XYZ file of C-alpha atoms in Angstrom:
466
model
C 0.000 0.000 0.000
C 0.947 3.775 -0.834
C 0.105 6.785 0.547
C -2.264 8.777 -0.928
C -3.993 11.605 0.245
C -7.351 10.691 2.557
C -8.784 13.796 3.322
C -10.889 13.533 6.595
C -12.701 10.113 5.068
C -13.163 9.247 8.779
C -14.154 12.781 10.062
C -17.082 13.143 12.680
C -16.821 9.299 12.495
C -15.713 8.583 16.274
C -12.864 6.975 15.206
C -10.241 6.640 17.393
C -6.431 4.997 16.377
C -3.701 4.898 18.823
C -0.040 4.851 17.621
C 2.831 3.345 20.030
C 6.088 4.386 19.525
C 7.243 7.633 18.790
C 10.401 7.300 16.178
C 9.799 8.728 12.428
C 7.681 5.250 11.702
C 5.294 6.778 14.301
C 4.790 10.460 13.834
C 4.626 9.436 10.173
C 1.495 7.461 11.342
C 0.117 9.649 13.827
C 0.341 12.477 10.632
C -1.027 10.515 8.386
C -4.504 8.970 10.562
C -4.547 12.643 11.906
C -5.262 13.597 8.166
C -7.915 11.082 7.580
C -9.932 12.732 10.260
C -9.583 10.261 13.376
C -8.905 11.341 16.674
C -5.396 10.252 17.434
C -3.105 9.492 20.324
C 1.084 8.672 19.783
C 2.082 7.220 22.977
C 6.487 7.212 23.682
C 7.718 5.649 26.542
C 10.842 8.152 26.254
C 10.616 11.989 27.047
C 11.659 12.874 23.547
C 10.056 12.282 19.921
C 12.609 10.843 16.924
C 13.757 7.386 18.310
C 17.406 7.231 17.542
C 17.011 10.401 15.323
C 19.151 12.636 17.736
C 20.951 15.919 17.800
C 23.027 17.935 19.858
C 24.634 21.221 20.223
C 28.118 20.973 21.772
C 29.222 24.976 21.821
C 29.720 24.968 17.713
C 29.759 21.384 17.239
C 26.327 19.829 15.897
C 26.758 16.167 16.146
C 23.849 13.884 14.715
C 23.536 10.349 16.985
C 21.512 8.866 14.252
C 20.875 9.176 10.253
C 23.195 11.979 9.215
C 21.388 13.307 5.634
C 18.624 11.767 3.528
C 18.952 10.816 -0.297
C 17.089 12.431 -3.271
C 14.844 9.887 -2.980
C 13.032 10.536 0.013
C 9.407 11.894 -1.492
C 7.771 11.114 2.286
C 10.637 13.095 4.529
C 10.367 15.842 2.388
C 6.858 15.835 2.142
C 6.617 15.805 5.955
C 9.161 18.634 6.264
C 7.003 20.773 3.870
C 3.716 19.929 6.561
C 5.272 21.565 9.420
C 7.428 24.253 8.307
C 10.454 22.860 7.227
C 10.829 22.978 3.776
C 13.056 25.784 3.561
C 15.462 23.870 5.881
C 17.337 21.860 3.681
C 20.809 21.915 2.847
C 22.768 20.363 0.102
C 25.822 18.633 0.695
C 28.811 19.409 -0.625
C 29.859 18.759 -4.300
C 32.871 16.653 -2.667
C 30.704 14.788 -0.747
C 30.472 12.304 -3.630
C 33.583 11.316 -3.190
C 33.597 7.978 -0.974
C 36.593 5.399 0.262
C 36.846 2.409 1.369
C 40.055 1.687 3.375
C 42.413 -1.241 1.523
C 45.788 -2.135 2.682
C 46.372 0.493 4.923
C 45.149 3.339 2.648
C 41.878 5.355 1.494
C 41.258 3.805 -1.926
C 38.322 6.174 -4.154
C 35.134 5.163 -4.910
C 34.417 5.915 -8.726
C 31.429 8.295 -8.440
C 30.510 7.485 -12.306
C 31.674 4.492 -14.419
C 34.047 6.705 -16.829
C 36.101 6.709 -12.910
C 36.309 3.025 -12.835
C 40.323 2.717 -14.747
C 41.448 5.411 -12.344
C 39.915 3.404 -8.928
C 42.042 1.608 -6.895
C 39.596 0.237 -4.895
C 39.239 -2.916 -6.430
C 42.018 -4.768 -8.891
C 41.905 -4.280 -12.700
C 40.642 -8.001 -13.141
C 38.223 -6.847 -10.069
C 36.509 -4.000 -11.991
C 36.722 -5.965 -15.267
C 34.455 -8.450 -13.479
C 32.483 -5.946 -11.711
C 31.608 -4.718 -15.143
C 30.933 -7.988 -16.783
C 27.766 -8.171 -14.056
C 25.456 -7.413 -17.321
C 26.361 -10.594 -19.031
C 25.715 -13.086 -15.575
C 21.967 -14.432 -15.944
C 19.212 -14.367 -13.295
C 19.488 -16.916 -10.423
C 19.499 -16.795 -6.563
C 16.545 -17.726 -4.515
C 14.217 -15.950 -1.876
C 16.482 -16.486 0.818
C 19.921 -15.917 -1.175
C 21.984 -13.981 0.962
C 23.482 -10.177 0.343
C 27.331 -11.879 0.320
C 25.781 -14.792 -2.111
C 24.133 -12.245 -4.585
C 27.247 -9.804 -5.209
C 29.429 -12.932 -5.117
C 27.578 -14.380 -8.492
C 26.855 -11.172 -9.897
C 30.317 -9.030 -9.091
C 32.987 -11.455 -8.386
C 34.577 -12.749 -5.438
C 36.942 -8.986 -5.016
C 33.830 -7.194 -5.184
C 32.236 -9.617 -2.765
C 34.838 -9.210 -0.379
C 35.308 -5.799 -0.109
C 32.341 -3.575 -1.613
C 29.441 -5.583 -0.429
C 31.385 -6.154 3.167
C 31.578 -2.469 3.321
C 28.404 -1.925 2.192
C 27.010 -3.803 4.359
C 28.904 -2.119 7.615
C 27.803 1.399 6.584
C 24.047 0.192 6.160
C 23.168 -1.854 9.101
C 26.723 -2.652 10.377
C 25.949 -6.416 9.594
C 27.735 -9.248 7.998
C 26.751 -10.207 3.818
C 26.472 -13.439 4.746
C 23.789 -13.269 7.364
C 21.768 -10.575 5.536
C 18.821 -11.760 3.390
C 18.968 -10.061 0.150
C 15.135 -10.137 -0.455
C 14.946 -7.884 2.751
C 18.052 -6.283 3.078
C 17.688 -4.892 -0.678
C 14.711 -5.618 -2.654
C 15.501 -3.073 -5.601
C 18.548 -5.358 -6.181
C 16.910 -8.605 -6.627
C 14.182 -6.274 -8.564
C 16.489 -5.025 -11.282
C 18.348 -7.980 -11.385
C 14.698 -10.031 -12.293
C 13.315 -7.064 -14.239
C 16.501 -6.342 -16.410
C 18.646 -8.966 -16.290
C 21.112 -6.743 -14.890
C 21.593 -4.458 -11.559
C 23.967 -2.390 -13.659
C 21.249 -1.583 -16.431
C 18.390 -1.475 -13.607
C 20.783 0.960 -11.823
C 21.114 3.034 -15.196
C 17.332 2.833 -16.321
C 15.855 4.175 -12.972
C 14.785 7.636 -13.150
C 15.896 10.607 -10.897
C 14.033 11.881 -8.948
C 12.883 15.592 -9.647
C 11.473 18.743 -7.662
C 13.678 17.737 -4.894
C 14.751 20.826 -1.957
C 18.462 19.845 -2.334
C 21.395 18.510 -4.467
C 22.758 15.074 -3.723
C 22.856 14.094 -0.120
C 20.922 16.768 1.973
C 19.874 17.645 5.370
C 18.322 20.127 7.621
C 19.719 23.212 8.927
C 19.169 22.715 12.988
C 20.130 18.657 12.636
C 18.207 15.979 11.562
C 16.160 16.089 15.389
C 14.479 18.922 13.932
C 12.116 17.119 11.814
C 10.794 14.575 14.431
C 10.544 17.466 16.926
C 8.536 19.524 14.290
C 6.111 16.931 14.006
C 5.340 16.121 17.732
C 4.988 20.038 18.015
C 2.180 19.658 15.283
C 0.932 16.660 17.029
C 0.042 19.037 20.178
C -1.311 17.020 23.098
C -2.059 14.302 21.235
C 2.113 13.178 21.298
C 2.262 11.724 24.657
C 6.027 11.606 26.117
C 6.626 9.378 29.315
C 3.843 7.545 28.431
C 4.905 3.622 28.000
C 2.113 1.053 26.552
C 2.333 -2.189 28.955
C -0.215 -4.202 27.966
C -3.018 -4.826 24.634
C -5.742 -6.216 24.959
C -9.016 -7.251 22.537
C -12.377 -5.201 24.040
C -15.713 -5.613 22.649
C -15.124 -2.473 20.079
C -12.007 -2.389 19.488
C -8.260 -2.506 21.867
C -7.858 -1.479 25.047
C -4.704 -0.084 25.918
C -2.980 0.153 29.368
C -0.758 3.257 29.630
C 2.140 3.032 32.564
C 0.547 5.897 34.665
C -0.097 6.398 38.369
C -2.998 4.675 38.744
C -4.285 0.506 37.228
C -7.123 2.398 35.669
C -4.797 4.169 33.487
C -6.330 2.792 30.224
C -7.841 3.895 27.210
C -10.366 2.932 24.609
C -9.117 2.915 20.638
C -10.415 1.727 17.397
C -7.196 1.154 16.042
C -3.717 0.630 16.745
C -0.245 0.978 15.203
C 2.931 -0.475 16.574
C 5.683 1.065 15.440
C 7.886 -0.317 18.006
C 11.318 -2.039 18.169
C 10.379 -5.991 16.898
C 11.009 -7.566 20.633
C 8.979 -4.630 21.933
C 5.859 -5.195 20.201
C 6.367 -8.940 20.819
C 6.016 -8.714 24.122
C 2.444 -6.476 23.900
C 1.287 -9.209 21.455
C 2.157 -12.155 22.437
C -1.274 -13.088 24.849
C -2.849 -12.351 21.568
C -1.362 -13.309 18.707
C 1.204 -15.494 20.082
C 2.451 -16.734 16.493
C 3.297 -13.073 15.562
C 5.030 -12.598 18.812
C 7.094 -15.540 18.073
C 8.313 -13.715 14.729
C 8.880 -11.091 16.146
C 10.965 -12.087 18.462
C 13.062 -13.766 16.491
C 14.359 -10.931 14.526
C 18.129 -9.699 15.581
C 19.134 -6.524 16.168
C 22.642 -4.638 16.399
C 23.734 -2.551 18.903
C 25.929 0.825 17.138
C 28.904 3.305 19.075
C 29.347 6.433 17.811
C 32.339 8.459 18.370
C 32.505 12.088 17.507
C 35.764 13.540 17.363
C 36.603 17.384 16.520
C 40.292 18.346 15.286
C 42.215 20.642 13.560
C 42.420 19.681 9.628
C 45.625 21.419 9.307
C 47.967 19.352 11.366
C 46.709 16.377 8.880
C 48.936 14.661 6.748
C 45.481 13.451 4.730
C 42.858 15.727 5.149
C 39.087 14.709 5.028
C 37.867 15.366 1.368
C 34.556 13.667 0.733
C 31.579 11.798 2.633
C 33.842 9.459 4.558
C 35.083 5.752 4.209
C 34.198 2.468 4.806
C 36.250 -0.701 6.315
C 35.926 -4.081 4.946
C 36.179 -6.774 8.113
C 40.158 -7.983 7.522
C 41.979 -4.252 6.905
C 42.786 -3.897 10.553
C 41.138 -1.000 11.557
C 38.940 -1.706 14.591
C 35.663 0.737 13.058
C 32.920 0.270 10.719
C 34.010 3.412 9.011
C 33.901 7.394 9.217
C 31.887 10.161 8.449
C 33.559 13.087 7.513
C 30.398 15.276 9.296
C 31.897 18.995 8.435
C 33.315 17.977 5.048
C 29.695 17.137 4.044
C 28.071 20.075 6.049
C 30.675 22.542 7.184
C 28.498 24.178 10.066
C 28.730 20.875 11.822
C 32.081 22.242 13.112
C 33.265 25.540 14.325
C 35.646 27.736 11.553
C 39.131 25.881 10.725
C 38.061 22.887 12.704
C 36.932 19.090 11.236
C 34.566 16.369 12.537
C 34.578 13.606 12.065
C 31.924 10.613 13.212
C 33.113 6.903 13.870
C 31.113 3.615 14.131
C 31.738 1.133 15.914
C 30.331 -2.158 17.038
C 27.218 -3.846 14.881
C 27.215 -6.964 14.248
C 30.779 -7.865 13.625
C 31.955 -5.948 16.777
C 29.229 -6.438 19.693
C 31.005 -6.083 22.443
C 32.050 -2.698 21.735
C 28.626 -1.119 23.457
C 29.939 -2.800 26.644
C 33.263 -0.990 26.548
C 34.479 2.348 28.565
C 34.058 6.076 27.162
C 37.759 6.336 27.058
C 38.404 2.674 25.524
C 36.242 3.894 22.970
C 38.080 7.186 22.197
C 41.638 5.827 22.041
C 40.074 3.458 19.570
C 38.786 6.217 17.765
C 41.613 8.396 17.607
C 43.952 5.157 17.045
C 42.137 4.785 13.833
C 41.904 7.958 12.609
C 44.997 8.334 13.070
C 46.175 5.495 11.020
C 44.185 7.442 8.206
C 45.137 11.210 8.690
C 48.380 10.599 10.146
C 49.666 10.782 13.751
C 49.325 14.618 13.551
C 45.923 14.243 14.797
C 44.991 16.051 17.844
C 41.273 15.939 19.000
C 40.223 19.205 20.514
C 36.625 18.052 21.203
C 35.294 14.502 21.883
C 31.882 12.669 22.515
C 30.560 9.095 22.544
C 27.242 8.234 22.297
C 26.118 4.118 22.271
C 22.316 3.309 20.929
C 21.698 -0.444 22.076
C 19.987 -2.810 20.138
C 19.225 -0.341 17.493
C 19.325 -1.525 13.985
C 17.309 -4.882 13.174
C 18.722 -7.310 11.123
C 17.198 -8.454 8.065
C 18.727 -11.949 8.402
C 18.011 -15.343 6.280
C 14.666 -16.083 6.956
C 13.648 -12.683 7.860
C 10.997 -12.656 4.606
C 9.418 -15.914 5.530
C 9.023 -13.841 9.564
C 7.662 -10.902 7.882
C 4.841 -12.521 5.766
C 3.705 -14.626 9.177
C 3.313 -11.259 10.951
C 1.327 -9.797 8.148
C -1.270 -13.459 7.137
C -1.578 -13.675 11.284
C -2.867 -10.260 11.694
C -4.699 -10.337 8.569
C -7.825 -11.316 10.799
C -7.187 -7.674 12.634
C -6.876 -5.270 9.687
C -7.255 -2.440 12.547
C -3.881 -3.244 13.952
C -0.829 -2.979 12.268
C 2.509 -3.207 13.109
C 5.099 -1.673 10.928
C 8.712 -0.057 11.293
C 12.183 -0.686 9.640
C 11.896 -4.142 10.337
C 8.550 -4.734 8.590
C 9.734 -2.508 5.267
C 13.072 -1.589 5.528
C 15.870 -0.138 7.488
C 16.143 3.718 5.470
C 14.806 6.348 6.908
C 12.346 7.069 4.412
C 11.558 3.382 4.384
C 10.594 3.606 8.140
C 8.722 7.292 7.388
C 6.837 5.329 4.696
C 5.699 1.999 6.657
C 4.233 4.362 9.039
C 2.164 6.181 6.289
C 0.948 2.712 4.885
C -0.238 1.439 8.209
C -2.035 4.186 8.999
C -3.836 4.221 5.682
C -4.358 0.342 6.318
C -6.200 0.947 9.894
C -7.779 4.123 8.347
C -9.299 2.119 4.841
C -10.350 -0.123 7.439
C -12.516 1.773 9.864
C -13.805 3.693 6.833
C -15.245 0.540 4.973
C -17.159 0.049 8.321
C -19.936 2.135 7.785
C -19.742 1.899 3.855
C-alpha cells in the first residue's frame, strides 16, 4: 500500500487509532490517521520524539547520533518537512561529498562516483573491476532467501564480494553479507536484477528523482532532530512523552490499551492501533494475543551501534578529510565500521578551521564494543583515525554516544518472519505493526511503513460504515 492523500474520510466518524512508539515510523502514522480525520493518540515511553534520530549542540559542534542526511529519494521526509514548516530547511551537501573510500591495505582507496572513474579506482584490482563490469552478461538466479554476500558474489565477483558488499554492508546496518537476506536487506537489487537482467542496467534505467529541496545528499539546517521534533509540536497534546504502553488487549469495540501511569485504571479505549515499536517490543504487547506473531517477532536480531565524535584541527593532517567518509571491509585492521567526515559534508557541523569527524563502531561484527568504557572507545577512535590522517591528529573536542539494540537485522529467513506477521494479523486489519523491520531499514523506508499502516487501519474503519 501507498500513501495517498485521505482527506478527513473518517471525520465526525468517532474513530479513534492509537499509535505506540514515537520514532519517524510513528509520527509518520500519527500524521497521516490525523489527516484522515480520526482522533489520534502517539504514545512514547521516552521523554523525547525521533527514536534514535538525535541531535546535539556541543558549543559549535552539531553532532547527529543517528541518520546523518537523507537521499534524493526521500518523497515522504520531504513531504513531511514541507507539513510543518520545514521545507526551507534543507541543505545540500557538498559537491565533494560524492567522493567515498573504502580503506584497503592500509590506505583510502576512491570510490568511482561514475563508471568513466572506474580505470582510475584503486579500490578494487583491474581483473576486479573488469568483473564488476561484466555483471550485465551473468543471468538471473538466486533464490528468496539468497543472501546479500551470495548475490554480489555471483553477480560481481569474489573482489567485489569481499570488499564492496562487506563495506556496504557495515555502513548500512553494520551487519555481515552473509547473514543478511537479500530479499529484505535490498529488494531493488533482486528487482532489477529479475526485471533487467542486470543491476547495472536497472541501476542506469531508474529515473531521478525531480522537484527535490536539495542537491545530492541533503539535510536540515538545525540537525536531523528537527524534523521529528517539528512533528510532535504539530501533534500538540495528542504526542504523549513518558507515556509507556504495557499491555493490549481485545475489548468488545475495538483494543484497550494500558498506559504506565499512576494509577491501574490508566487505560484507554481505541479503534485502532499501530505499533511502530522495536520488533522484541511489540512482541512482548502481542504475544497473549497473537502469540504466532510474537514468536516472529521475536526472532528478529538486532545490532547494537557506538558512535564516536571527534573534533580536530584539519591542518595538522597529513590526509585531510575530502569527501563523505570511508568504509572498512572486516580484515583491513582498523577496529571501526568506518567514518563520516560530518563537516566535510556540512561545514556548520564544526566551528571555523576545525573538522569532525563521526566513527562507528560495534554492529554486528563488533558487539562487544557497546559494553566498553568512554575512554576505551576514544583511544580506539583516535587510534584509527589516526592510522588514516596521520599521527598529527589532535582531537580538541570529543563525545561518545552508544544506541543499544538499534538496527534490526534483516537476516536469512527474515521474509518468511515478515509474511507470518502480516497473514496472522490479517484477521485484525485495525492493527498494524510496521517499522524498519517490517519494510526496511532507510529512513524514508521507516517514514513510509508508518504512512501505509495508517492508511491500512484508516481504509479499514472507513469501509465500516460503507
Amino acid at each position: 500500500m501507498r500513501s495517498v492523500p485521505t482527506p478527513e474520510i473518517l471525520r465526525d466518524r468517532g474513530y479513534s487509532i492509537a499509535v505506540i512508539g514515537g520514532g519517524i515510523t510513528g509520527l509518520a502514522a500519527a500524521m497521516q490517521a490525523r489527516q484522515s480525520g480520526a482522533e489520534v493518540h502517539l504514545f512514547e515511553s521516552s521523554s523525547r520524539p525521533g527514536g534514535w534520530i538525535r541531535t546535539t549542540h556541543e558549543d559549535d559542534w552539531i553532532l547527529e547520533w543517528g541518520p546523518h542526511s537523507v537521499l534524493p529519494t526521500s518523497p515522504t521526509l520531504i513531504r513531511l518537512a514541507e507539513q510543518v514548516g520545514l521545507g526551507d530547511s534543507w541543505r545540500s551537501a557538498r559537491k565533494n561529498a560524492s567522493k567515498r573510500y573504502i580503506w584497503r591495505d592500509n590506505s583510502l582507496r576512491a570510490l568511482p562516483s561514475n563508471p568513466l572513474l572506474i580505470p582510475f579506482s584503486r579500490a578494487l584490482s583491474p581483473l576486479g573491476w573488469a568483473r564488476l563490469v561484466a555483471e550485465p552478461l551473468i543471468g538471473r538466479g538466486g533464490d528468496e532467501e539468497e543472501s546479500v554476500r551470495s548475490f554480489f558474489r555471483r553477480r560481481f565477483g569474489v573482489e567485489a564480494c569481499r570488499y564492496l558488499a562487506d563495506a556496504m554492508v557495515a555502513g548500512i546496518c553494520g551487519g555481515i553479507p552473509e547473514q543478511l537476506e537479500l530479499n529484505s536487506f535490498s529488494p531493488r537489487l533482486k528487482e532489477w536484477e529479475q526485471r533487467y537482467g542486470s543491476v547495472l542496467m536497472g541501476f542506469l534505467r531508474s529515473p531521478r528523482p525531480t522537484g527535490v529541496p536539495f542537491q545530492g545528499t541533503g539535510t536540515l539546517q538545525q540537525g536531523m532532530e528537527s524534523l521529528p521534533s517539528a512533528l510532535a509540536l504539530e501533534l500538540g497534546d495528542r504526542f504523549h512523552p513518558d507515556t509507556p504502553v504495557t499491555a493490549v488487549e481485545r475489548s468488545k469495540n475495538g483494543w484497550k490499551l494500558f498506559l504506565d501511569g499512576a494509577y491501574p485504571t490508566d487505560t484507554i479505549q481505541v479503534d485502532g492501533v499501530i505499533m511502530a515499536l522495536p520488533a522484541f517490543v511489540a512482541g512482548r504487547l502481542l504475544t497473549p494475543c497473537f502469540p504466532r506473531v510474537a514468536e516472529a517477532l521475536n526472532q528478529i536480531p538486532y545490532a547494537s551501534m557506538t558512535l564516536v565524535q571527534i573534533g580536530y584541527d584539519p591542518e595538522s593532517c597529513s590526509k585531510r578529510p575530502d569527501g563523505f567518509g570511508f568504509l572498512v571491509p572486516r580484515d583491513q585492521g582498523l577496529p571501526i565500521l568506518g567514518t563520516i567526515w560530518s563537516s566535510s559534508i556540512f561545514p556548520w557541523r564544526a566551528p571555523d578551521t576545525k573538522s569532525l569527524a563521526t566513527i562507528f563502531l560495534g554492529g554486528t561484527r563488533d558487539p562487544g564494543v557497546v559494553d566498553e568504557s568512554d575512554r576505551l572507545l576514544v583511544d580506539r577512535a583516535i587510534s584509527a583515525l589516526q592510522s588514516v590522517h596521520g599521527q598529527g591528529l589532535i582531537p580538541v573536542m570529543t563525545a561518545v554516544g552508544k544506541a543499544t539494540a538499534a538496527i534490526p537485522q534483516q537476516c536469512l529467513g527474515h521474509g518468511k518472519r515478515v509474511t507470518t506477521i502480516r497473514s496472522e494479523l490479517l484477521s485484525h486489519p485495525e492493527l498494524v505493526v510496521a517499522g524498519g523491520y517490517m519494510d526496511g531499514i532507510s529512513l524514508e523506508s521507516c517514514a513510509r511503513s508508518g504512512e501505509d499502516a495508517a492508511l491500512q487501519v484508516v481504509s479499514h474503519l472507513a469501509s465500516r460504515q460503507e
